[in-house]
Short mmCIF file of C-alpha atoms in Angstrom, two decimals:
data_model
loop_
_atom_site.label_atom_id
_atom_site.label_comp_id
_atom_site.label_asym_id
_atom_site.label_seq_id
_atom_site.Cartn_x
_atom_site.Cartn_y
_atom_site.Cartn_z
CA UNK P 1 234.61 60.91 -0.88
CA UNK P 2 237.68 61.98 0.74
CA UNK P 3 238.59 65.12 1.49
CA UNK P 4 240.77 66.90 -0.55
CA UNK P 5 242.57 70.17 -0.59
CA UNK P 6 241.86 72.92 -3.12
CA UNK P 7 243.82 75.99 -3.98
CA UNK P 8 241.62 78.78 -4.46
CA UNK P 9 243.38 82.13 -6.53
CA UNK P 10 241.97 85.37 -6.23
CA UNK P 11 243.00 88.04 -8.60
CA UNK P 12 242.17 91.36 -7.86
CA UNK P 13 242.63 93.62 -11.04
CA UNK P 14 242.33 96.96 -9.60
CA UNK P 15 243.22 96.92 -6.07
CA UNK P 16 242.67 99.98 -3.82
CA UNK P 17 245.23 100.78 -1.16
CA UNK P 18 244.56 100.88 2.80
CA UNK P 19 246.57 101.98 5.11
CA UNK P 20 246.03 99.52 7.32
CA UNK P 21 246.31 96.07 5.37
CA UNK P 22 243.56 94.30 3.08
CA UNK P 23 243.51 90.95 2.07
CA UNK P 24 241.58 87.35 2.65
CA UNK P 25 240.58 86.90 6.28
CA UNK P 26 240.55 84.37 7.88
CA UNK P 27 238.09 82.81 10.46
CA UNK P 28 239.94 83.69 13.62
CA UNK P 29 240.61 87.32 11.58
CA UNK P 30 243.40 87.13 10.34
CA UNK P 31 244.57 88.75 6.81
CA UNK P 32 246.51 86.91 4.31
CA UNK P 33 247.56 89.71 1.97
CA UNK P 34 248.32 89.41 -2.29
CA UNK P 35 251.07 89.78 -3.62
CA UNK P 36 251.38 92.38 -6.36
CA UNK P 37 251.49 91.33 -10.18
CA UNK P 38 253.47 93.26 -13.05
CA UNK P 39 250.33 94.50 -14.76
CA UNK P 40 249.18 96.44 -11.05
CA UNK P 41 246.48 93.59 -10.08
CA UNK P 42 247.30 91.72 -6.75
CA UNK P 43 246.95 87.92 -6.22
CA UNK P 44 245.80 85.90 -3.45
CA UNK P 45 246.12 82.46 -3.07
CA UNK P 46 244.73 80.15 0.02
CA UNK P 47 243.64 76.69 0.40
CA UNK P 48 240.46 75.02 1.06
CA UNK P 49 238.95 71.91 1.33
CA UNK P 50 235.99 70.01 -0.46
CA UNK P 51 234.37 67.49 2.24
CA UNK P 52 231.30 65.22 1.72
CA UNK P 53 228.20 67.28 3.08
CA UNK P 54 226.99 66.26 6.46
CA UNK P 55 223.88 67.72 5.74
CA UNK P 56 220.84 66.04 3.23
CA UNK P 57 220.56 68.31 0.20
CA UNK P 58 220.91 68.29 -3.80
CA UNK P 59 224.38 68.83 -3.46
CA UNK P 60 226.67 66.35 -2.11
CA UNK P 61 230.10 68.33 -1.27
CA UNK P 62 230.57 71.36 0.64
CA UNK P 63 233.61 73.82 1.26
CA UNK P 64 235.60 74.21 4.74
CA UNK P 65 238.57 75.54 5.81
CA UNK P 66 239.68 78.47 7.76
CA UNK P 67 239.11 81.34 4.96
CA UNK P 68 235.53 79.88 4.03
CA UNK P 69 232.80 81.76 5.39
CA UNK P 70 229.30 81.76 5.17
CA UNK P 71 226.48 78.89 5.31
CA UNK P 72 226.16 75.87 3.14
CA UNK P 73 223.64 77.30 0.89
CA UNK P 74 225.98 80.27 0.15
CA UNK P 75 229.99 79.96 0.93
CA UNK P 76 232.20 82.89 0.13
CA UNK P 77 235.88 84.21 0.45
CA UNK P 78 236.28 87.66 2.50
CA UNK P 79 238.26 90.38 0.78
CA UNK P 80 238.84 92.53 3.97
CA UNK P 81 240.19 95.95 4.72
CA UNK P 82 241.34 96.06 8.55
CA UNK P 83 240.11 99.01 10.11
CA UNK P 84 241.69 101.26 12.94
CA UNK P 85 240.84 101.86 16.97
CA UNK P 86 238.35 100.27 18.05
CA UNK P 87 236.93 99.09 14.74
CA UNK P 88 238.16 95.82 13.63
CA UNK P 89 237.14 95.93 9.73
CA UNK P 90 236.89 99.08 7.89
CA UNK P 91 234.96 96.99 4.65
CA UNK P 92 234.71 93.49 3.58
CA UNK P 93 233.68 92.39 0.62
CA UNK P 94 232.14 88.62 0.10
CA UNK P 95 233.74 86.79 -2.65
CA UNK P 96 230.87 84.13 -3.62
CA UNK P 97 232.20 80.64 -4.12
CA UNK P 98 231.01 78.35 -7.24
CA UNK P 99 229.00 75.30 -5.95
CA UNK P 100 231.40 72.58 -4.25
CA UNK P 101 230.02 69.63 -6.56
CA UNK P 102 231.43 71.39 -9.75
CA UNK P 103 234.47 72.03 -8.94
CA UNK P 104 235.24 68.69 -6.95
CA UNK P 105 238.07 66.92 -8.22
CA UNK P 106 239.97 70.21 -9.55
CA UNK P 107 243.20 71.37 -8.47
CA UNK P 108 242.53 74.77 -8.49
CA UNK P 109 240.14 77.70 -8.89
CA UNK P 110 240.32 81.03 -10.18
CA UNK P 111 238.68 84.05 -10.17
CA UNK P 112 239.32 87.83 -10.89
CA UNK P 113 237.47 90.69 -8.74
CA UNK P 114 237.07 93.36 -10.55
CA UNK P 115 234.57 95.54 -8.15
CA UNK P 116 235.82 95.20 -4.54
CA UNK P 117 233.88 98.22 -3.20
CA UNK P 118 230.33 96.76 -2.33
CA UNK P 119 229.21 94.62 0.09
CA UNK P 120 229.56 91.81 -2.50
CA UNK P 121 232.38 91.21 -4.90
CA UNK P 122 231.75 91.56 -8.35
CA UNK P 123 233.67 88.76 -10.31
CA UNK P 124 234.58 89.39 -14.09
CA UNK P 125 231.78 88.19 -16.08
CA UNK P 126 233.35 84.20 -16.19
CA UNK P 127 232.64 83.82 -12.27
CA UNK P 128 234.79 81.14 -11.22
CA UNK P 129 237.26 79.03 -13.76
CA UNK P 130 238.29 75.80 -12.53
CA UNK P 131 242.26 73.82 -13.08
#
């Protein structure tokens, strides 16, 4: 398999302001921040990539790119709030991926947070849709 580029779309439905900037982070830190929708929600859009996995396992494609986090068992999107001082992050919140191998071959995938304020994002009860 080669590997190809997916656009991932976050939708955030009822965003809370911060002062200092909130968006998806990046691996060096970095924010890439929505942009705001009629109805009030704010979108965010960033690219990955689905690669063959390097490791043995059940599945056989895994995400990469500079806004996926986490390990190959469990890959996820950051939904950051920069903090202030010395404090680099004020909250994140981990957007859980869907598994690589069913979304492979898509275009696109979408999702719409619609709890941002634990430790893990809660996703409207659809998860992940794929294009």
């Amino acid at each position: 398999m080669a590997e190809q580029t997916l656009r991932a779309v976050v939708t955030w439905a009822d965003p809370t302001e911060h002062a200092e900037g909130v968006g998806l982070q990046d691996t060096s830190g970095e924010l890439v921040e929505g942009v705001g929708t009629p109805d009030g929600s704010v979108r965010y859009e960033v690219d990955l990539t689905v690669r063959e996995r390097r490791a043995p396992g059940p599945q056989r494609t895994d995400f990469g790119g500079p806004f996926v986090h986490g390990t190959p068992k469990e890959r996820f999107l950051y939904l950051s709030f920069r903090g202030t001082g010395d404090e680099p992050w004020y909250r994140r919140a981990k957007i859980i991926l869907p598994v690589a191998d069913e979304v492979a071959g898509k275009a696109e995938i979408h999702a719409r947070v619609v709890d941002a304020g634990r430790s893990r994002a809660v996703l409207d009860g659809g998860g992940w849709s794929a294009v």
